[in-house]
Each structure stands twice: as C-alpha cells, then as structure tokens.
Amino acid sequence: KLRRSYGEGNIRERKSNGRKSIYEGRTWVEMADSGTPKRISVYGKTREEVLQKMRKLEELSKANLITDDGNQTFGQYLDSWWNRPQKLKPSSLDARALNVKRIKEVIGNVRLSKINRTHILNMDDHFATKLRPTIKRPLSGSARRQVWAVCRKALKDAVQAGLIPFSPFDRIPTDMSPKAEDKEMQILTMDDRSRLYGVDSDWLPVWK
C-alpha cells in the first residue's frame, strides 16, 4: 500500500489470480451539488496512471464538476463542464461553445449515466443527414469531427470525475468516427491562369 500526500488519498495494488495486477486509488472529493465529501476510486495499470487520475479528480472537484446527482442530464453536465476555467484560445473557446450547443440540441436531455454508443452514433447520423433550422444543409464531415471530439473529451472527463464507469467512445471503433471530405481538385483553364498571373492576351505562356 503506497501512502500519498494529503489530497491524493492512497494507492494500492490489487492482485488477481491468473491476471495482471491493477492499481486502485482512493481519494476524497467534495460534491458540487451537496457540498459533502465522497470517496471515489479510480483504477489503472500503473501507480503513475492512477496518481494522474486522482490529480485530475482534484482539479475537477475544485472546478465544481463532480456531483452526487445520478439524475443529471448530459446537457446539465456539459453546462458545468463547459463553464470551468479552460486554457484555450478565444477562437477555440468559441468553437467549443458552438459544439457544446450542438450536442445539447440532440442528446442533452439524456441522463449522463445512460449515455451509450447508440446515442453517440445517432447524434452523428443526425448531423450528417438532417436539415437544421438555421442552415438548410447537414453538417460537413469536418464540422462533425469537431462535435465528435468535444463530446469525447467531455465524456472522458466524466469518467475521470467518477460520474460514469466508462466512456461510450471506448466501445466505438475508430473507423466509425466521422471523416473529413476529400476536396475535389480544380484544374485552372487558360483564362483562369491569365487572370491569376495578370497577363494580357498578347502574352503566350510557355505551357501553351
């Protein structure tokens, strides 16, 4: 049993017959909704991995992201997750805010504890095929990849906070993630080349 400093709980090795050992870390964190402390366990293959997870829990607790409300919706969690201090550029903050809004419009009413791979895949299918109120066309592959990445990050942090046991993205093959479209190459005509280089009709290019 490895004793850690205050705030990091303790880490111990859990051995199992015929299986590789895993490490369990236990630490006390304060619930944002009730203000009461609760002991949460995290697991990993090494002490260092567990210690990192425990420190992440401490950060999330300080940002009031850990709650004891098992009925909170994914949208409610996204609101608290999004409002925490973040070291992002203004343009990145704007993009993340937009993607959080998009996620909430589709699966924000689902309970966080009930989110599964079907919800994630249906959300992506919605953006790939459905028309939206403000823009009468589906999202592009690149835009869907951004939504996918923000959703995955939010659920990864929910796992770190002990709110859900695993992320549904862990059960989605990488080849099922949205793909950016290949842009079609455009061939310039002679007129296009002339306008591009600013030449007149008396000039004969070497490739003609």
PDB file of N, CA, C and O in Angstrom, residues 80-133:
ATOM      1  N   SER A  80     -21.875  22.559 -16.785  1.00  0.00           N
ATOM      2  CA  SER A  80     -20.879  22.703 -15.726  1.00  0.00           C
ATOM      3  C   SER A  80     -19.472  22.423 -16.258  1.00  0.00           C
ATOM      4  O   SER A  80     -18.506  23.098 -15.885  1.00  0.00           O
ATOM      5  N   TRP A  81     -19.363  21.453 -17.163  1.00  0.00           N
ATOM      6  CA  TRP A  81     -18.065  21.120 -17.758  1.00  0.00           C
ATOM      7  C   TRP A  81     -17.539  22.279 -18.593  1.00  0.00           C
ATOM      8  O   TRP A  81     -16.352  22.617 -18.527  1.00  0.00           O
ATOM      9  N   TRP A  82     -18.420  22.912 -19.333  1.00  0.00           N
ATOM     10  CA  TRP A  82     -18.014  23.995 -20.224  1.00  0.00           C
ATOM     11  C   TRP A  82     -17.649  25.258 -19.452  1.00  0.00           C
ATOM     12  O   TRP A  82     -16.755  26.012 -19.858  1.00  0.00           O
ATOM     13  N   ASN A  83     -18.294  25.495 -18.334  1.00  0.00           N
ATOM     14  CA  ASN A  83     -18.089  26.734 -17.588  1.00  0.00           C
ATOM     15  C   ASN A  83     -16.867  26.707 -16.674  1.00  0.00           C
ATOM     16  O   ASN A  83     -16.588  27.698 -15.998  1.00  0.00           O
ATOM     17  N   ARG A  84     -16.154  25.593 -16.638  1.00  0.00           N
ATOM     18  CA  ARG A  84     -14.960  25.548 -15.801  1.00  0.00           C
ATOM     19  C   ARG A  84     -13.839  26.341 -16.475  1.00  0.00           C
ATOM     20  O   ARG A  84     -13.856  26.548 -17.693  1.00  0.00           O
ATOM     21  N   PRO A  85     -12.845  26.798 -15.693  1.00  0.00           N
ATOM     22  CA  PRO A  85     -11.718  27.527 -16.296  1.00  0.00           C
ATOM     23  C   PRO A  85     -10.998  26.659 -17.325  1.00  0.00           C
ATOM     24  O   PRO A  85     -10.713  25.487 -17.067  1.00  0.00           O
ATOM     25  N   GLN A  86     -10.696  27.245 -18.481  1.00  0.00           N
ATOM     26  CA  GLN A  86     -10.056  26.496 -19.553  1.00  0.00           C
ATOM     27  C   GLN A  86      -8.944  27.329 -20.179  1.00  0.00           C
ATOM     28  O   GLN A  86      -9.102  28.526 -20.383  1.00  0.00           O
ATOM     29  N   LYS A  87      -7.838  26.668 -20.466  1.00  0.00           N
ATOM     30  CA  LYS A  87      -6.708  27.343 -21.096  1.00  0.00           C
ATOM     31  C   LYS A  87      -6.788  27.140 -22.607  1.00  0.00           C
ATOM     32  O   LYS A  87      -6.051  26.329 -23.180  1.00  0.00           O
ATOM     33  N   LEU A  88      -7.706  27.858 -23.229  1.00  0.00           N
ATOM     34  CA  LEU A  88      -7.892  27.758 -24.667  1.00  0.00           C
ATOM     35  C   LEU A  88      -7.870  29.140 -25.288  1.00  0.00           C
ATOM     36  O   LEU A  88      -8.189  30.136 -24.633  1.00  0.00           O
ATOM     37  N   LYS A  89      -7.500  29.195 -26.560  1.00  0.00           N
ATOM     38  CA  LYS A  89      -7.532  30.453 -27.287  1.00  0.00           C
ATOM     39  C   LYS A  89      -8.980  30.886 -27.495  1.00  0.00           C
ATOM     40  O   LYS A  89      -9.878  30.048 -27.507  1.00  0.00           O
ATOM     41  N   PRO A  90      -9.228  32.200 -27.653  1.00  0.00           N
ATOM     42  CA  PRO A  90     -10.606  32.678 -27.867  1.00  0.00           C
ATOM     43  C   PRO A  90     -11.313  31.969 -29.009  1.00  0.00           C
ATOM     44  O   PRO A  90     -12.494  31.623 -28.905  1.00  0.00           O
ATOM     45  N   SER A  91     -10.601  31.723 -30.109  1.00  0.00           N
ATOM     46  CA  SER A  91     -11.229  31.042 -31.245  1.00  0.00           C
ATOM     47  C   SER A  91     -11.598  29.605 -30.885  1.00  0.00           C
ATOM     48  O   SER A  91     -12.644  29.097 -31.306  1.00  0.00           O
ATOM     49  N   SER A  92     -10.751  28.953 -30.094  1.00  0.00           N
ATOM     50  CA  SER A  92     -11.040  27.582 -29.664  1.00  0.00           C
ATOM     51  C   SER A  92     -12.208  27.551 -28.690  1.00  0.00           C
ATOM     52  O   SER A  92     -13.027  26.626 -28.719  1.00  0.00           O
ATOM     53  N   LEU A  93     -12.295  28.572 -27.827  1.00  0.00           N
ATOM     54  CA  LEU A  93     -13.418  28.658 -26.892  1.00  0.00           C
ATOM     55  C   LEU A  93     -14.736  28.827 -27.643  1.00  0.00           C
ATOM     56  O   LEU A  93     -15.737  28.206 -27.297  1.00  0.00           O
ATOM     57  N   ASP A  94     -14.720  29.673 -28.673  1.00  0.00           N
ATOM     58  CA  ASP A  94     -15.933  29.886 -29.467  1.00  0.00           C
ATOM     59  C   ASP A  94     -16.355  28.599 -30.166  1.00  0.00           C
ATOM     60  O   ASP A  94     -17.539  28.259 -30.215  1.00  0.00           O
ATOM     61  N   ALA A  95     -15.373  27.873 -30.708  1.00  0.00           N
ATOM     62  CA  ALA A  95     -15.685  26.618 -31.403  1.00  0.00           C
ATOM     63  C   ALA A  95     -16.231  25.582 -30.430  1.00  0.00           C
ATOM     64  O   ALA A  95     -17.193  24.872 -30.745  1.00  0.00           O
ATOM     65  N   ARG A  96     -15.654  25.508 -29.238  1.00  0.00           N
ATOM     66  CA  ARG A  96     -16.139  24.529 -28.264  1.00  0.00           C
ATOM     67  C   ARG A  96     -17.544  24.885 -27.795  1.00  0.00           C
ATOM     68  O   ARG A  96     -18.379  24.000 -27.615  1.00  0.00           O
ATOM     69  N   ALA A  97     -17.808  26.171 -27.593  1.00  0.00           N
ATOM     70  CA  ALA A  97     -19.148  26.593 -27.173  1.00  0.00           C
ATOM     71  C   ALA A  97     -20.187  26.206 -28.222  1.00  0.00           C
ATOM     72  O   ALA A  97     -21.279  25.736 -27.887  1.00  0.00           O
ATOM     73  N   LEU A  98     -19.856  26.388 -29.497  1.00  0.00           N
ATOM     74  CA  LEU A  98     -20.772  26.026 -30.574  1.00  0.00           C
ATOM     75  C   LEU A  98     -21.035  24.525 -30.580  1.00  0.00           C
ATOM     76  O   LEU A  98     -22.185  24.084 -30.726  1.00  0.00           O
ATOM     77  N   ASN A  99     -20.003  23.730 -30.389  1.00  0.00           N
ATOM     78  CA  ASN A  99     -20.167  22.282 -30.432  1.00  0.00           C
ATOM     79  C   ASN A  99     -20.912  21.755 -29.209  1.00  0.00           C
ATOM     80  O   ASN A  99     -21.663  20.785 -29.313  1.00  0.00           O
ATOM     81  N   VAL A 100     -20.700  22.375 -28.065  1.00  0.00           N
ATOM     82  CA  VAL A 100     -21.486  22.011 -26.875  1.00  0.00           C
ATOM     83  C   VAL A 100     -22.968  22.269 -27.128  1.00  0.00           C
ATOM     84  O   VAL A 100     -23.829  21.450 -26.786  1.00  0.00           O
ATOM     85  N   LYS A 101     -23.273  23.396 -27.740  1.00  0.00           N
ATOM     86  CA  LYS A 101     -24.659  23.718 -28.071  1.00  0.00           C
ATOM     87  C   LYS A 101     -25.255  22.681 -29.014  1.00  0.00           C
ATOM     88  O   LYS A 101     -26.402  22.241 -28.836  1.00  0.00           O
ATOM     89  N   ARG A 102     -24.483  22.274 -30.007  1.00  0.00           N
ATOM     90  CA  ARG A 102     -24.976  21.278 -30.967  1.00  0.00           C
ATOM     91  C   ARG A 102     -25.242  19.940 -30.285  1.00  0.00           C
ATOM     92  O   ARG A 102     -26.257  19.277 -30.551  1.00  0.00           O
ATOM     93  N   ILE A 103     -24.341  19.531 -29.409  1.00  0.00           N
ATOM     94  CA  ILE A 103     -24.520  18.265 -28.698  1.00  0.00           C
ATOM     95  C   ILE A 103     -25.781  18.302 -27.846  1.00  0.00           C
ATOM     96  O   ILE A 103     -26.578  17.357 -27.838  1.00  0.00           O
ATOM     97  N   LYS A 104     -25.983  19.403 -27.139  1.00  0.00           N
ATOM     98  CA  LYS A 104     -27.140  19.524 -26.246  1.00  0.00           C
ATOM     99  C   LYS A 104     -28.451  19.481 -27.021  1.00  0.00           C
ATOM    100  O   LYS A 104     -29.454  18.964 -26.518  1.00  0.00           O
ATOM    101  N   GLU A 105     -28.449  20.011 -28.235  1.00  0.00           N
ATOM    102  CA  GLU A 105     -29.677  20.021 -29.032  1.00  0.00           C
ATOM    103  C   GLU A 105     -30.148  18.618 -29.379  1.00  0.00           C
ATOM    104  O   GLU A 105     -31.345  18.382 -29.551  1.00  0.00           O
ATOM    105  N   VAL A 106     -29.223  17.669 -29.444  1.00  0.00           N
ATOM    106  CA  VAL A 106     -29.569  16.322 -29.893  1.00  0.00           C
ATOM    107  C   VAL A 106     -29.687  15.341 -28.730  1.00  0.00           C
ATOM    108  O   VAL A 106     -30.667  14.602 -28.639  1.00  0.00           O
ATOM    109  N   ILE A 107     -28.698  15.313 -27.842  1.00  0.00           N
ATOM    110  CA  ILE A 107     -28.719  14.322 -26.759  1.00  0.00           C
ATOM    111  C   ILE A 107     -28.584  14.961 -25.377  1.00  0.00           C
ATOM    112  O   ILE A 107     -28.271  14.278 -24.401  1.00  0.00           O
ATOM    113  N   GLY A 108     -28.829  16.257 -25.278  1.00  0.00           N
ATOM    114  CA  GLY A 108     -28.696  16.941 -23.992  1.00  0.00           C
ATOM    115  C   GLY A 108     -29.686  16.488 -22.938  1.00  0.00           C
ATOM    116  O   GLY A 108     -29.425  16.622 -21.743  1.00  0.00           O
ATOM    117  N   ASN A 109     -30.841  15.948 -23.351  1.00  0.00           N
ATOM    118  CA  ASN A 109     -31.863  15.527 -22.387  1.00  0.00           C
ATOM    119  C   ASN A 109     -31.661  14.107 -21.864  1.00  0.00           C
ATOM    120  O   ASN A 109     -32.385  13.666 -20.965  1.00  0.00           O
ATOM    121  N   VAL A 110     -30.682  13.396 -22.417  1.00  0.00           N
ATOM    122  CA  VAL A 110     -30.410  12.037 -21.955  1.00  0.00           C
ATOM    123  C   VAL A 110     -29.641  12.098 -20.639  1.00  0.00           C
ATOM    124  O   VAL A 110     -28.740  12.930 -20.471  1.00  0.00           O
ATOM    125  N   ARG A 111     -29.994  11.242 -19.688  1.00  0.00           N
ATOM    126  CA  ARG A 111     -29.267  11.202 -18.429  1.00  0.00           C
ATOM    127  C   ARG A 111     -27.816  10.824 -18.681  1.00  0.00           C
ATOM    128  O   ARG A 111     -27.518   9.943 -19.482  1.00  0.00           O
ATOM    129  N   LEU A 112     -26.911  11.498 -18.008  1.00  0.00           N
ATOM    130  CA  LEU A 112     -25.489  11.244 -18.197  1.00  0.00           C
ATOM    131  C   LEU A 112     -25.158   9.772 -17.970  1.00  0.00           C
ATOM    132  O   LEU A 112     -24.378   9.171 -18.716  1.00  0.00           O
ATOM    133  N   SER A 113     -25.767   9.183 -16.960  1.00  0.00           N
ATOM    134  CA  SER A 113     -25.474   7.782 -16.632  1.00  0.00           C
ATOM    135  C   SER A 113     -26.022   6.814 -17.674  1.00  0.00           C
ATOM    136  O   SER A 113     -25.658   5.631 -17.668  1.00  0.00           O
ATOM    137  N   LYS A 114     -26.883   7.301 -18.584  1.00  0.00           N
ATOM    138  CA  LYS A 114     -27.490   6.426 -19.592  1.00  0.00           C
ATOM    139  C   LYS A 114     -26.908   6.611 -20.987  1.00  0.00           C
ATOM    140  O   LYS A 114     -27.301   5.914 -21.928  1.00  0.00           O
ATOM    141  N   ILE A 115     -25.982   7.550 -21.148  1.00  0.00           N
ATOM    142  CA  ILE A 115     -25.390   7.783 -22.464  1.00  0.00           C
ATOM    143  C   ILE A 115     -24.651   6.524 -22.925  1.00  0.00           C
ATOM    144  O   ILE A 115     -23.841   5.958 -22.184  1.00  0.00           O
ATOM    145  N   ASN A 116     -24.920   6.089 -24.153  1.00  0.00           N
ATOM    146  CA  ASN A 116     -24.238   4.913 -24.681  1.00  0.00           C
ATOM    147  C   ASN A 116     -23.806   5.157 -26.126  1.00  0.00           C
ATOM    148  O   ASN A 116     -24.042   6.226 -26.694  1.00  0.00           O
ATOM    149  N   ARG A 117     -23.186   4.147 -26.729  1.00  0.00           N
ATOM    150  CA  ARG A 117     -22.646   4.296 -28.087  1.00  0.00           C
ATOM    151  C   ARG A 117     -23.737   4.571 -29.109  1.00  0.00           C
ATOM    152  O   ARG A 117     -23.498   5.284 -30.097  1.00  0.00           O
ATOM    153  N   THR A 118     -24.946   4.067 -28.869  1.00  0.00           N
ATOM    154  CA  THR A 118     -26.037   4.304 -29.800  1.00  0.00           C
ATOM    155  C   THR A 118     -26.411   5.777 -29.842  1.00  0.00           C
ATOM    156  O   THR A 118     -26.669   6.339 -30.913  1.00  0.00           O
ATOM    157  N   HIS A 119     -26.412   6.431 -28.685  1.00  0.00           N
ATOM    158  CA  HIS A 119     -26.701   7.867 -28.638  1.00  0.00           C
ATOM    159  C   HIS A 119     -25.654   8.639 -29.447  1.00  0.00           C
ATOM    160  O   HIS A 119     -25.997   9.567 -30.193  1.00  0.00           O
ATOM    161  N   ILE A 120     -24.391   8.272 -29.279  1.00  0.00           N
ATOM    162  CA  ILE A 120     -23.312   8.977 -29.974  1.00  0.00           C
ATOM    163  C   ILE A 120     -23.432   8.799 -31.486  1.00  0.00           C
ATOM    164  O   ILE A 120     -23.348   9.759 -32.253  1.00  0.00           O
ATOM    165  N   LEU A 121     -23.644   7.571 -31.921  1.00  0.00           N
ATOM    166  CA  LEU A 121     -23.734   7.291 -33.355  1.00  0.00           C
ATOM    167  C   LEU A 121     -24.981   7.916 -33.965  1.00  0.00           C
ATOM    168  O   LEU A 121     -24.941   8.424 -35.094  1.00  0.00           O
ATOM    169  N   ASN A 122     -26.087   7.898 -33.239  1.00  0.00           N
ATOM    170  CA  ASN A 122     -27.309   8.533 -33.735  1.00  0.00           C
ATOM    171  C   ASN A 122     -27.141  10.045 -33.839  1.00  0.00           C
ATOM    172  O   ASN A 122     -27.686  10.679 -34.753  1.00  0.00           O
ATOM    173  N   MET A 123     -26.409  10.620 -32.890  1.00  0.00           N
ATOM    174  CA  MET A 123     -26.147  12.060 -32.945  1.00  0.00           C
ATOM    175  C   MET A 123     -25.364  12.411 -34.208  1.00  0.00           C
ATOM    176  O   MET A 123     -25.694  13.366 -34.925  1.00  0.00           O
ATOM    177  N   ASP A 124     -24.326  11.632 -34.496  1.00  0.00           N
ATOM    178  CA  ASP A 124     -23.526  11.904 -35.694  1.00  0.00           C
ATOM    179  C   ASP A 124     -24.363  11.709 -36.953  1.00  0.00           C
ATOM    180  O   ASP A 124     -24.258  12.500 -37.904  1.00  0.00           O
ATOM    181  N   ASP A 125     -25.208  10.687 -36.953  1.00  0.00           N
ATOM    182  CA  ASP A 125     -26.080  10.452 -38.106  1.00  0.00           C
ATOM    183  C   ASP A 125     -27.056  11.609 -38.287  1.00  0.00           C
ATOM    184  O   ASP A 125     -27.371  12.005 -39.414  1.00  0.00           O
ATOM    185  N   HIS A 126     -27.519  12.160 -37.177  1.00  0.00           N
ATOM    186  CA  HIS A 126     -28.432  13.314 -37.226  1.00  0.00           C
ATOM    187  C   HIS A 126     -27.763  14.491 -37.943  1.00  0.00           C
ATOM    188  O   HIS A 126     -28.347  15.111 -38.835  1.00  0.00           O
ATOM    189  N   PHE A 127     -26.526  14.788 -37.552  1.00  0.00           N
ATOM    190  CA  PHE A 127     -25.827  15.920 -38.166  1.00  0.00           C
ATOM    191  C   PHE A 127     -25.422  15.637 -39.611  1.00  0.00           C
ATOM    192  O   PHE A 127     -25.246  16.560 -40.394  1.00  0.00           O
ATOM    193  N   ALA A 128     -25.280  14.364 -39.941  1.00  0.00           N
ATOM    194  CA  ALA A 128     -24.862  14.014 -41.301  1.00  0.00           C
ATOM    195  C   ALA A 128     -26.025  14.033 -42.283  1.00  0.00           C
ATOM    196  O   ALA A 128     -25.815  14.204 -43.487  1.00  0.00           O
ATOM    197  N   THR A 129     -27.248  13.870 -41.784  1.00  0.00           N
ATOM    198  CA  THR A 129     -28.388  13.704 -42.695  1.00  0.00           C
ATOM    199  C   THR A 129     -29.524  14.688 -42.494  1.00  0.00           C
ATOM    200  O   THR A 129     -30.285  14.951 -43.417  1.00  0.00           O
ATOM    201  N   LYS A 130     -29.667  15.243 -41.303  1.00  0.00           N
ATOM    202  CA  LYS A 130     -30.827  16.083 -41.007  1.00  0.00           C
ATOM    203  C   LYS A 130     -30.561  17.541 -41.335  1.00  0.00           C
ATOM    204  O   LYS A 130     -29.453  18.054 -41.161  1.00  0.00           O
ATOM    205  N   LEU A 131     -31.598  18.224 -41.782  1.00  0.00           N
ATOM    206  CA  LEU A 131     -31.523  19.649 -42.018  1.00  0.00           C
ATOM    207  C   LEU A 131     -31.678  20.377 -40.692  1.00  0.00           C
ATOM    208  O   LEU A 131     -32.441  19.969 -39.828  1.00  0.00           O
ATOM    209  N   ARG A 132     -30.967  21.474 -40.538  1.00  0.00           N
ATOM    210  CA  ARG A 132     -31.029  22.242 -39.307  1.00  0.00           C
ATOM    211  C   ARG A 132     -31.869  23.506 -39.511  1.00  0.00           C
ATOM    212  O   ARG A 132     -31.988  24.008 -40.621  1.00  0.00           O
ATOM    213  N   PRO A 133     -32.445  24.044 -38.410  1.00  0.00           N
ATOM    214  CA  PRO A 133     -33.343  25.201 -38.541  1.00  0.00           C
ATOM    215  C   PRO A 133     -32.680  26.426 -39.161  1.00  0.00           C
ATOM    216  O   PRO A 133     -33.267  27.106 -39.979  1.00  0.00           O
TER     217      PRO A 133
END
